[in-house]
Coordinates of N, CA and C in Angstrom, one line a residue:
Chain A
X1 N 32.8 -22.9 -17.1 CA 31.4 -23.4 -17.4 C 30.6 -22.3 -18.1
X2 N 29.3 -22.6 -18.4 CA 28.4 -21.7 -19.0 C 28.0 -20.6 -18.0
X3 N 27.7 -19.4 -18.5 CA 27.2 -18.4 -17.6 C 26.5 -17.3 -18.4
X4 N 25.6 -16.6 -17.7 CA 24.8 -15.6 -18.4 C 24.9 -14.3 -17.5
X5 N 25.1 -13.2 -18.1 CA 25.1 -11.9 -17.4 C 24.1 -11.0 -17.9
X6 N 23.2 -10.5 -17.1 CA 22.2 -9.6 -17.6 C 22.2 -8.3 -16.7
X7 N 21.7 -7.3 -17.2 CA 21.8 -6.0 -16.5 C 21.0 -6.0 -15.2
X8 N 21.6 -5.3 -14.2 CA 21.0 -5.2 -12.9 C 19.7 -4.4 -13.0
X9 N 18.7 -4.8 -12.2 CA 17.5 -4.0 -12.1 C 17.4 -3.3 -10.7
X10 N 16.3 -2.8 -10.3 CA 15.1 -2.7 -11.2 C 15.2 -1.6 -12.2
X11 N 14.4 -1.8 -13.3 CA 14.3 -0.9 -14.4 C 12.9 -0.3 -14.3
X12 N 12.8 1.0 -14.2 CA 11.5 1.7 -14.2 C 11.3 2.5 -15.4
X13 N 10.3 2.3 -16.2 CA 10.0 3.1 -17.4 C 8.6 3.6 -17.4
X14 N 8.4 4.6 -18.2 CA 7.0 5.1 -18.4 C 6.4 4.3 -19.5
X15 N 5.1 4.2 -19.5 CA 4.4 3.5 -20.6 C 4.8 4.1 -21.9
X16 N 4.9 3.3 -22.9 CA 5.3 3.6 -24.3 C 6.8 3.9 -24.5
X17 N 7.5 3.8 -23.4 CA 9.0 4.0 -23.6 C 9.6 2.8 -24.2
X18 N 10.8 3.0 -24.7 CA 11.6 1.9 -25.4 C 12.4 1.1 -24.3
X19 N 12.4 -0.2 -24.5 CA 13.0 -1.1 -23.5 C 14.2 -1.8 -24.1
X20 N 15.3 -1.8 -23.4 CA 16.4 -2.7 -23.7 C 16.9 -3.3 -22.4
X21 N 17.0 -4.7 -22.4 CA 17.6 -5.4 -21.3 C 18.8 -6.1 -21.9
X22 N 20.0 -5.8 -21.4 CA 21.2 -6.4 -22.0 C 21.4 -7.8 -21.4
X23 N 21.9 -8.7 -22.2 CA 22.2 -10.0 -21.8 C 23.5 -10.5 -22.6
X24 N 24.5 -10.9 -22.0 CA 25.6 -11.6 -22.6 C 25.9 -12.9 -22.0
X25 N 26.5 -13.8 -22.8 CA 26.7 -15.1 -22.3 C 28.1 -15.7 -22.6
X26 N 28.4 -16.7 -21.8 CA 29.7 -17.5 -22.1 C 29.3 -18.9 -22.1
X27 N 29.7 -19.6 -23.2 CA 29.3 -21.0 -23.4 C 30.4 -21.7 -24.2
X28 N 30.6 -22.9 -23.9 CA 31.7 -23.7 -24.6 C 31.2 -24.2 -26.0
X29 N 29.9 -24.5 -26.1 CA 29.4 -25.0 -27.3 C 28.6 -24.0 -28.1
X30 N 27.6 -24.5 -28.7 CA 26.7 -23.6 -29.5 C 25.3 -23.6 -28.9
X31 N 25.1 -22.7 -27.9 CA 23.9 -22.8 -27.1 C 22.7 -22.3 -27.8
X32 N 21.5 -22.6 -27.3 CA 20.3 -22.0 -27.7 C 20.1 -20.9 -26.6
X33 N 19.4 -19.8 -27.0 CA 19.2 -18.7 -26.0 C 17.8 -18.4 -25.8
X34 N 17.4 -18.0 -24.6 CA 16.0 -17.8 -24.3 C 15.8 -16.5 -23.4
X35 N 14.6 -16.0 -23.5 CA 14.2 -15.0 -22.5 C 12.9 -15.6 -21.9
X36 N 13.0 -15.7 -20.6 CA 11.8 -16.1 -19.8 C 11.3 -14.9 -19.0
X37 N 10.0 -14.9 -18.7 CA 9.4 -13.8 -18.0 C 8.5 -14.4 -16.8
X38 N 8.6 -13.8 -15.7 CA 7.8 -14.2 -14.6 C 7.0 -13.0 -14.1
X39 N 5.7 -13.1 -14.4 CA 4.7 -12.1 -13.9 C 4.4 -12.3 -12.4
X40 N 4.0 -11.2 -11.8 CA 3.8 -11.4 -10.3 C 2.9 -12.5 -10.0
X41 N 3.3 -13.4 -9.0 CA 2.5 -14.5 -8.6 C 2.4 -15.7 -9.5
X42 N 3.2 -15.6 -10.6 CA 3.1 -16.7 -11.5 C 4.5 -17.4 -11.7
X43 N 4.5 -18.5 -12.5 CA 5.7 -19.2 -12.8 C 6.4 -18.6 -14.0
X44 N 7.5 -19.1 -14.4 CA 8.3 -18.6 -15.5 C 7.6 -19.1 -16.8
X45 N 7.5 -18.1 -17.8 CA 7.0 -18.5 -19.1 C 8.0 -18.1 -20.1
X46 N 8.1 -19.0 -21.1 CA 9.0 -18.7 -22.2 C 8.5 -17.5 -23.0
X47 N 9.3 -16.5 -23.2 CA 8.9 -15.3 -23.9 C 9.3 -15.4 -25.4
X48 N 10.6 -15.8 -25.6 CA 11.1 -16.0 -26.9 C 12.4 -16.8 -26.9
X49 N 12.8 -17.3 -28.0 CA 14.0 -18.1 -28.1 C 14.7 -17.9 -29.5
X50 N 16.0 -18.3 -29.5 CA 16.7 -18.3 -30.7 C 17.7 -19.5 -30.6
X51 N 17.8 -20.3 -31.7 CA 18.6 -21.5 -31.5 C 19.9 -21.5 -32.3
X52 N 20.1 -20.5 -33.1 CA 21.4 -20.4 -33.8 C 21.7 -18.9 -34.1
X53 N 23.0 -18.7 -34.4 CA 23.5 -17.3 -34.7 C 22.7 -16.6 -35.7
X54 N 22.4 -15.3 -35.4 CA 21.7 -14.4 -36.3 C 20.2 -14.7 -36.3
X55 N 19.7 -15.7 -35.6 CA 18.3 -15.9 -35.4 C 17.7 -14.7 -34.6
X56 N 16.5 -14.3 -34.9 CA 15.8 -13.4 -34.1 C 14.5 -14.0 -33.6
X57 N 14.4 -14.0 -32.2 CA 13.2 -14.4 -31.6 C 12.3 -13.3 -31.3
X58 N 11.0 -13.5 -31.4 CA 10.0 -12.4 -31.2 C 8.7 -12.9 -30.7
X59 N 8.1 -12.1 -29.8 CA 6.8 -12.5 -29.3 C 6.3 -11.3 -28.5
X60 N 5.0 -11.1 -28.6 CA 4.3 -10.0 -27.9 C 5.0 -8.7 -28.0
X61 N 5.6 -8.4 -29.1 CA 6.3 -7.1 -29.4 C 7.7 -7.1 -28.9
X62 N 8.2 -8.1 -28.2 CA 9.5 -8.2 -27.7 C 10.4 -8.9 -28.8
X63 N 11.6 -8.5 -28.9 CA 12.6 -9.1 -29.9 C 13.9 -9.3 -29.2
X64 N 14.7 -10.3 -29.7 CA 16.1 -10.4 -29.3 C 16.8 -11.2 -30.4
X65 N 18.0 -10.8 -30.8 CA 18.8 -11.4 -31.9 C 20.0 -12.0 -31.3
X66 N 20.2 -13.2 -31.7 CA 21.4 -14.1 -31.3 C 22.6 -13.5 -32.0
X67 N 23.5 -12.9 -31.3 CA 24.7 -12.3 -31.8 C 25.9 -13.1 -31.3
X68 N 26.4 -14.0 -32.2 CA 27.5 -14.8 -31.8 C 28.8 -14.0 -31.7
X69 N 29.0 -13.0 -32.5 CA 30.2 -12.2 -32.5 C 30.4 -11.4 -31.2
X70 N 29.3 -11.0 -30.6 CA 29.3 -10.3 -29.4 C 28.8 -11.1 -28.2
X71 N 28.5 -12.3 -28.4 CA 27.9 -13.2 -27.4 C 26.8 -12.5 -26.6
X72 N 25.8 -12.0 -27.4 CA 24.8 -11.2 -26.7 C 23.4 -11.7 -27.2
X73 N 22.4 -11.3 -26.4 CA 21.0 -11.7 -26.8 C 20.1 -10.6 -26.0
X74 N 20.3 -9.4 -26.4 CA 19.6 -8.3 -25.8 C 18.1 -8.3 -26.1
X75 N 17.3 -8.0 -25.1 CA 15.9 -8.0 -25.2 C 15.4 -6.6 -25.5
X76 N 14.5 -6.4 -26.5 CA 14.1 -5.0 -26.8 C 12.5 -5.0 -27.0
X77 N 11.9 -3.9 -26.7 CA 10.5 -3.7 -27.1 C 10.4 -2.2 -27.3
X78 N 9.7 -1.9 -28.4 CA 9.6 -0.5 -28.8 C 8.7 0.4 -27.9
X79 N 7.7 -0.2 -27.3 CA 6.7 0.5 -26.6 C 6.2 -0.3 -25.4
X80 N 6.6 -0.1 -24.2 CA 6.2 -1.0 -23.1 C 4.9 -0.6 -22.6
X81 N 4.2 -1.5 -22.0 CA 2.9 -1.3 -21.3 C 3.0 -1.6 -19.9
X82 N 2.1 -1.1 -19.1 CA 2.0 -1.5 -17.7 C 2.0 -3.0 -17.5
X83 N 1.3 -3.7 -18.3 CA 1.2 -5.1 -18.2 C 2.5 -5.9 -18.5
X84 N 3.5 -5.2 -18.9 CA 4.8 -5.8 -19.1 C 5.6 -5.8 -17.9
X85 N 5.1 -5.2 -16.8 CA 5.9 -5.3 -15.5 C 6.0 -6.7 -15.0
X86 N 7.3 -7.1 -14.8 CA 7.6 -8.5 -14.5 C 9.1 -8.6 -14.3
X87 N 9.5 -9.8 -14.0 CA 11.0 -10.1 -14.0 C 11.3 -10.9 -15.2
X88 N 12.4 -10.4 -15.9 CA 12.8 -11.0 -17.1 C 14.2 -11.8 -16.9
X89 N 14.2 -13.0 -17.3 CA 15.4 -13.8 -17.2 C 16.0 -14.2 -18.5
X90 N 17.2 -14.0 -18.7 CA 17.9 -14.5 -19.9 C 18.5 -15.8 -19.6
X91 N 18.5 -16.7 -20.5 CA 19.0 -18.1 -20.2 C 19.6 -18.7 -21.4
X92 N 20.5 -19.7 -21.2 CA 21.0 -20.5 -22.3 C 20.9 -21.9 -22.0
X93 N 20.8 -22.7 -23.1 CA 20.8 -24.1 -23.0 C 21.8 -24.7 -23.9
X94 N 22.7 -25.5 -23.3 CA 23.8 -26.2 -24.1 C 23.3 -27.6 -24.4
X95 N 23.0 -27.9 -25.6 CA 22.3 -29.1 -26.0 C 23.2 -30.3 -25.5
X96 N 24.5 -30.1 -25.5 CA 25.3 -31.2 -25.0 C 25.2 -31.5 -23.5
X97 N 24.5 -30.5 -22.8 CA 24.4 -30.7 -21.4 C 23.0 -31.1 -21.0
X98 N 22.2 -31.8 -21.9 CA 20.9 -32.3 -21.5 C 19.9 -31.2 -21.5
X99 N 20.2 -30.1 -22.1 CA 19.2 -29.0 -22.3 C 18.9 -28.3 -20.9
X100 N 19.8 -28.5 -19.9 CA 19.5 -27.7 -18.7 C 19.8 -26.3 -19.0
X101 N 19.0 -25.4 -18.3 CA 19.1 -24.0 -18.5 C 20.1 -23.3 -17.5
X102 N 20.9 -22.4 -18.0 CA 21.7 -21.6 -17.2 C 21.1 -20.2 -17.3
X103 N 20.7 -19.6 -16.1 CA 20.0 -18.3 -16.1 C 20.9 -17.2 -15.6
X104 N 20.5 -16.0 -16.1 CA 21.0 -14.8 -15.5 C 20.3 -14.5 -14.2
X105 N 20.6 -13.4 -13.5 CA 20.1 -13.1 -12.2 C 18.6 -12.5 -12.3
X106 N 18.2 -12.2 -13.5 CA 16.8 -11.6 -13.6 C 16.9 -10.1 -13.6
X107 N 16.0 -9.4 -14.3 CA 15.9 -8.0 -14.3 C 14.4 -7.6 -14.1
X108 N 14.2 -6.9 -13.0 CA 12.8 -6.5 -12.7 C 12.5 -5.3 -13.5
X109 N 11.4 -5.3 -14.2 CA 10.9 -4.2 -14.9 C 9.6 -3.7 -14.3
X110 N 9.5 -2.4 -14.1 CA 8.3 -1.8 -13.6 C 7.9 -0.7 -14.6
X111 N 6.7 -0.8 -15.2 CA 6.2 0.2 -16.1 C 5.1 1.0 -15.5
X112 N 5.3 2.3 -15.5 CA 4.3 3.2 -14.8 C 3.6 4.1 -15.9
X113 N 2.4 4.5 -15.5 CA 1.6 5.3 -16.4 C 2.2 6.7 -16.5
Chain B
X1 N -5.1 -28.6 -21.4 CA -4.1 -29.5 -20.8 C -3.5 -28.9 -19.6
X2 N -3.4 -29.6 -18.5 CA -2.9 -29.1 -17.3 C -1.4 -28.8 -17.4
X3 N -1.0 -27.7 -16.8 CA 0.5 -27.3 -16.8 C 1.2 -28.1 -15.7
X4 N 2.4 -27.6 -15.5 CA 3.2 -28.2 -14.4 C 2.7 -27.7 -13.1
X5 N 2.5 -28.6 -12.2 CA 2.0 -28.2 -10.9 C 3.0 -28.5 -9.8
X6 N 3.0 -27.7 -8.7 CA 4.0 -27.9 -7.6 C 3.2 -27.8 -6.3
X7 N 3.6 -28.6 -5.4 CA 3.0 -28.5 -4.1 C 4.0 -28.7 -3.0
X8 N 4.0 -28.0 -1.9 CA 3.1 -26.9 -1.6 C 3.5 -25.6 -2.3
X9 N 2.8 -24.6 -2.3 CA 3.2 -23.3 -2.8 C 4.1 -22.6 -1.9
X10 N 3.9 -22.8 -0.6 CA 4.8 -22.2 0.4 C 5.0 -23.2 1.5
X11 N 6.2 -23.2 2.1 CA 6.5 -24.0 3.2 C 7.4 -23.3 4.2
X12 N 7.1 -23.3 5.4 CA 7.9 -22.6 6.4 C 8.3 -23.7 7.5
X13 N 9.5 -24.0 7.6 CA 10.0 -25.0 8.6 C 11.1 -24.5 9.4
X14 N 11.4 -25.3 10.5 CA 12.5 -24.9 11.4 C 13.7 -25.6 10.8
X15 N 14.9 -25.0 11.1 CA 16.1 -25.7 10.8 C 16.2 -27.0 11.4
X16 N 16.7 -28.0 10.6 CA 16.8 -29.4 11.1 C 15.6 -30.3 10.8
X17 N 14.5 -29.6 10.4 CA 13.3 -30.4 10.0 C 13.5 -30.9 8.5
X18 N 12.5 -31.7 8.1 CA 12.5 -32.3 6.8 C 11.4 -31.7 6.0
X19 N 11.6 -31.5 4.7 CA 10.5 -31.0 3.9 C 10.6 -31.8 2.6
X20 N 9.4 -32.1 2.0 CA 9.3 -32.7 0.7 C 8.5 -31.9 -0.2
X21 N 9.1 -31.6 -1.3 CA 8.4 -30.8 -2.4 C 8.0 -31.8 -3.5
X22 N 6.9 -31.5 -4.1 CA 6.4 -32.3 -5.1 C 6.2 -31.6 -6.4
X23 N 6.4 -32.2 -7.5 CA 6.2 -31.7 -8.9 C 5.5 -32.7 -9.7
X24 N 4.4 -32.2 -10.3 CA 3.7 -33.0 -11.3 C 3.9 -32.4 -12.7
X25 N 4.7 -33.1 -13.6 CA 5.0 -32.5 -14.9 C 3.8 -32.6 -15.8
X26 N 3.9 -32.0 -17.0 CA 2.9 -32.1 -18.0 C 2.9 -33.6 -18.4
X27 N 1.7 -34.2 -18.6 CA 1.6 -35.6 -18.9 C 2.3 -35.9 -20.2
X28 N 3.1 -36.9 -20.2 CA 3.8 -37.3 -21.4 C 5.2 -36.7 -21.6
X29 N 5.5 -35.8 -20.7 CA 6.9 -35.2 -20.8 C 7.9 -36.1 -20.1
X30 N 8.9 -36.5 -20.9 CA 9.9 -37.4 -20.3 C 10.9 -36.6 -19.4
X31 N 11.2 -35.4 -19.8 CA 12.2 -34.6 -19.1 C 11.6 -33.8 -17.9
X32 N 12.2 -33.9 -16.8 CA 11.8 -33.2 -15.6 C 13.0 -32.5 -15.0
X33 N 13.0 -31.3 -14.7 CA 14.1 -30.5 -14.2 C 13.7 -29.9 -12.9
X34 N 14.6 -29.8 -12.0 CA 14.5 -29.0 -10.8 C 15.5 -27.8 -10.8
X35 N 15.0 -26.6 -10.4 CA 15.9 -25.5 -10.3 C 15.6 -24.8 -8.9
X36 N 16.5 -23.9 -8.6 CA 16.3 -23.2 -7.3 C 16.8 -21.7 -7.5
X37 N 16.0 -20.8 -6.9 CA 16.4 -19.4 -6.9 C 16.5 -19.0 -5.4
X38 N 17.7 -18.6 -5.0 CA 18.0 -18.3 -3.7 C 18.2 -16.8 -3.6
X39 N 17.5 -16.1 -2.6 CA 17.7 -14.7 -2.3 C 17.8 -13.8 -3.5
X40 N 17.0 -13.9 -4.4 CA 17.0 -13.0 -5.6 C 18.1 -13.1 -6.5
X41 N 18.9 -14.2 -6.3 CA 20.0 -14.4 -7.2 C 19.5 -15.2 -8.5
X42 N 20.5 -15.7 -9.2 CA 20.1 -16.4 -10.5 C 19.4 -17.7 -10.1
X43 N 18.6 -18.2 -11.1 CA 18.0 -19.5 -10.9 C 19.0 -20.5 -11.3
X44 N 19.2 -21.5 -10.4 CA 20.3 -22.5 -10.6 C 19.7 -23.9 -10.8
X45 N 20.3 -24.6 -11.8 CA 19.9 -25.9 -12.1 C 20.3 -26.9 -10.9
X46 N 19.4 -27.8 -10.6 CA 19.7 -28.8 -9.6 C 19.9 -30.1 -10.2
X47 N 18.8 -30.6 -10.9 CA 19.0 -31.9 -11.5 C 17.9 -32.1 -12.6
X48 N 18.2 -33.2 -13.4 CA 17.4 -33.5 -14.6 C 17.1 -35.0 -14.6
X49 N 15.8 -35.3 -14.7 CA 15.3 -36.7 -14.9 C 15.0 -36.9 -16.4
X50 N 15.3 -38.0 -16.9 CA 14.7 -38.5 -18.1 C 13.9 -39.7 -17.7
X51 N 12.6 -39.6 -17.8 CA 11.7 -40.6 -17.3 C 12.0 -40.8 -15.8
X52 N 12.3 -42.0 -15.4 CA 12.6 -42.2 -14.0 C 14.1 -42.2 -13.6
X53 N 14.9 -42.0 -14.6 CA 16.4 -42.0 -14.4 C 16.9 -40.6 -14.2
X54 N 17.9 -40.5 -13.3 CA 18.6 -39.2 -13.1 C 19.6 -39.1 -14.2
X55 N 19.4 -38.1 -15.1 CA 20.3 -37.8 -16.2 C 21.5 -37.0 -15.8
X56 N 21.3 -36.0 -14.9 CA 22.3 -35.1 -14.5 C 21.9 -34.6 -13.1
X57 N 22.7 -34.8 -12.1 CA 22.4 -34.3 -10.8 C 23.6 -33.4 -10.3
X58 N 24.3 -32.8 -11.3 CA 25.5 -32.0 -11.0 C 25.2 -30.8 -10.2
X59 N 24.0 -30.3 -10.2 CA 23.6 -29.1 -9.5 C 23.1 -29.3 -8.0
X60 N 23.0 -30.5 -7.6 CA 22.5 -30.8 -6.3 C 23.6 -30.3 -5.3
X61 N 23.2 -29.5 -4.3 CA 24.1 -28.8 -3.4 C 24.9 -29.8 -2.5
X62 N 24.2 -30.8 -2.0 CA 24.9 -31.7 -1.1 C 24.0 -32.9 -0.8
X63 N 24.4 -33.8 0.0 CA 23.6 -35.0 0.2 C 22.4 -34.9 1.1
X64 N 22.1 -33.6 1.5 CA 20.9 -33.4 2.3 C 19.7 -33.3 1.3
X65 N 20.0 -33.3 0.0 CA 18.9 -33.2 -1.0 C 18.8 -34.5 -1.7
X66 N 17.5 -35.0 -1.8 CA 17.3 -36.3 -2.4 C 16.1 -36.1 -3.3
X67 N 16.3 -36.4 -4.6 CA 15.2 -36.3 -5.6 C 14.9 -37.7 -6.1
X68 N 13.6 -37.9 -6.3 CA 13.1 -39.1 -6.9 C 12.0 -38.8 -7.9
X69 N 11.9 -39.8 -8.9 CA 10.8 -39.6 -9.8 C 10.1 -41.0 -10.0
X70 N 9.0 -41.2 -9.3 CA 8.4 -42.5 -9.3 C 7.7 -42.8 -10.6
X71 N 8.2 -43.9 -11.2 CA 7.6 -44.4 -12.4 C 7.6 -43.4 -13.6
X72 N 8.5 -42.5 -13.5 CA 8.6 -41.5 -14.6 C 7.5 -40.5 -14.6
X73 N 6.7 -40.4 -13.6 CA 5.6 -39.4 -13.5 C 6.0 -38.3 -12.6
X74 N 5.4 -38.2 -11.5 CA 5.7 -37.0 -10.6 C 7.1 -37.2 -9.9
X75 N 7.6 -36.1 -9.4 CA 8.9 -36.1 -8.8 C 8.8 -35.5 -7.4
X76 N 9.6 -35.9 -6.5 CA 9.7 -35.3 -5.2 C 11.1 -34.9 -4.9
X77 N 11.3 -33.8 -4.2 CA 12.6 -33.3 -3.8 C 12.5 -33.2 -2.2
X78 N 13.3 -34.0 -1.6 CA 13.3 -34.0 -0.1 C 14.6 -33.3 0.4
X79 N 14.4 -32.4 1.4 CA 15.6 -31.8 2.0 C 15.6 -32.2 3.5
X80 N 16.7 -32.9 3.9 CA 16.7 -33.5 5.2 C 18.2 -33.6 5.7
X81 N 18.5 -32.9 6.8 CA 17.7 -31.9 7.5 C 17.9 -30.5 6.8
X82 N 16.9 -29.7 6.9 CA 17.0 -28.4 6.2 C 17.9 -27.4 7.0
X83 N 18.6 -26.6 6.3 CA 19.5 -25.6 6.8 C 18.9 -24.2 6.3
X84 N 19.4 -23.1 7.0 CA 18.9 -21.8 6.7 C 19.2 -21.4 5.2
X85 N 20.3 -21.9 4.7 CA 20.7 -21.5 3.3 C 19.9 -22.2 2.3
X86 N 19.0 -23.1 2.7 CA 18.2 -23.8 1.7 C 16.9 -23.0 1.4
X87 N 16.7 -21.9 2.1 CA 15.6 -21.1 1.8 C 15.7 -20.5 0.3
X88 N 14.5 -20.5 -0.3 CA 14.5 -20.0 -1.7 C 13.2 -20.5 -2.4
X89 N 13.2 -20.3 -3.7 CA 12.1 -20.7 -4.5 C 12.6 -21.9 -5.3
X90 N 11.9 -23.0 -5.2 CA 12.2 -24.2 -6.0 C 11.3 -24.4 -7.1
X91 N 11.8 -24.4 -8.3 CA 11.0 -24.5 -9.5 C 11.2 -25.9 -10.2
X92 N 10.1 -26.4 -10.7 CA 10.2 -27.6 -11.5 C 9.8 -27.2 -12.9
X93 N 10.4 -27.9 -13.9 CA 10.0 -27.7 -15.3 C 10.0 -29.1 -16.0
X94 N 9.2 -29.1 -17.1 CA 9.2 -30.4 -17.8 C 9.3 -30.0 -19.3
X95 N 9.7 -31.0 -20.1 CA 9.7 -30.8 -21.6 C 9.6 -32.2 -22.2
X96 N 9.2 -32.2 -23.4 CA 9.0 -33.5 -24.1 C 10.3 -34.0 -24.8
X97 N 10.4 -35.3 -25.0 CA 11.4 -35.9 -25.8 C 12.8 -35.4 -25.8
X98 N 13.5 -35.5 -26.9 CA 14.8 -35.1 -27.0 C 14.9 -33.8 -27.9
X99 N 16.1 -33.2 -28.0 CA 16.3 -32.0 -28.8 C 16.0 -30.8 -27.9
X100 N 16.1 -29.6 -28.5 CA 15.9 -28.4 -27.8 C 14.4 -28.1 -27.8
X101 N 13.8 -28.3 -26.6 CA 12.4 -28.0 -26.4 C 12.2 -27.0 -25.4
X102 N 11.1 -26.2 -25.5 CA 10.8 -25.3 -24.4 C 10.5 -26.1 -23.2
X103 N 11.1 -25.5 -22.1 CA 10.8 -26.1 -20.8 C 9.6 -25.3 -20.2
X104 N 8.6 -26.1 -19.7 CA 7.4 -25.5 -19.1 C 7.6 -25.5 -17.6
X105 N 7.5 -24.4 -17.0 CA 7.8 -24.2 -15.6 C 6.5 -24.2 -14.7
X106 N 6.6 -24.8 -13.5 CA 5.6 -24.7 -12.5 C 5.7 -23.3 -11.8
X107 N 4.8 -23.1 -10.9 CA 4.7 -21.8 -10.2 C 5.8 -21.7 -9.1
X108 N 6.4 -22.8 -8.8 CA 7.4 -22.7 -7.7 C 6.9 -23.0 -6.3
X109 N 7.8 -23.5 -5.5 CA 7.5 -23.6 -4.1 C 8.5 -22.7 -3.3
X110 N 7.9 -21.8 -2.5 CA 8.8 -20.9 -1.7 C 9.0 -21.6 -0.4
X111 N 10.3 -21.9 -0.2 CA 10.7 -22.6 1.1 C 11.4 -21.6 2.0
X112 N 10.9 -21.5 3.2 CA 11.6 -20.7 4.2 C 12.0 -21.5 5.4
X113 N 13.3 -21.5 5.7 CA 13.8 -22.3 6.8 C 14.2 -21.3 7.9
X114 N 13.6 -21.4 9.1 CA 13.9 -20.5 10.2 C 14.8 -21.0 11.2

């Protein structure tokens, strides 16, 4: 079945540091890929998505590129801020499966001054 | 426009009791999904409604879980009787129509079974 593997947390960075959160996936079809973010005390919000190979999703300075050859969708940001502290979830959706999402375990990010 | 709402935000019950969680999706969204995150692990799919019909309930753990969606509007998820391993955060999400659409998530219900 489909699965998503993302790097273990927590990740602690200083403000303005470069962020990478690795995500790889296994899927039988041609999934769409997502990054969701959960800020403290809030629900999940879609951060960015990519629906086909080589697509790059971007939002709020975050980027991720759909790499079919390496089955990866790594999240990057050039300069993190304290306000980026949250839990980040990588997920995939196999359209043939009714668009249900398969999530990774989540990576907690803490950004310090 | 109101987002997805869930009630209650927290619930603490004894093992063997019954709990009902409610989700109100965004108005007009045909698709409604339930997910669960247990003990800091991955968020797992439970089931998917299209309007009032169950499209996919392959993620429901066992027959102690019963989900309904009255008239294709709000949905309830009942756990009866609750067990310790049912503790976790239950998320509801909704999306419009067909095709690959963003799922809009509610804040979740944190269920603790003692």
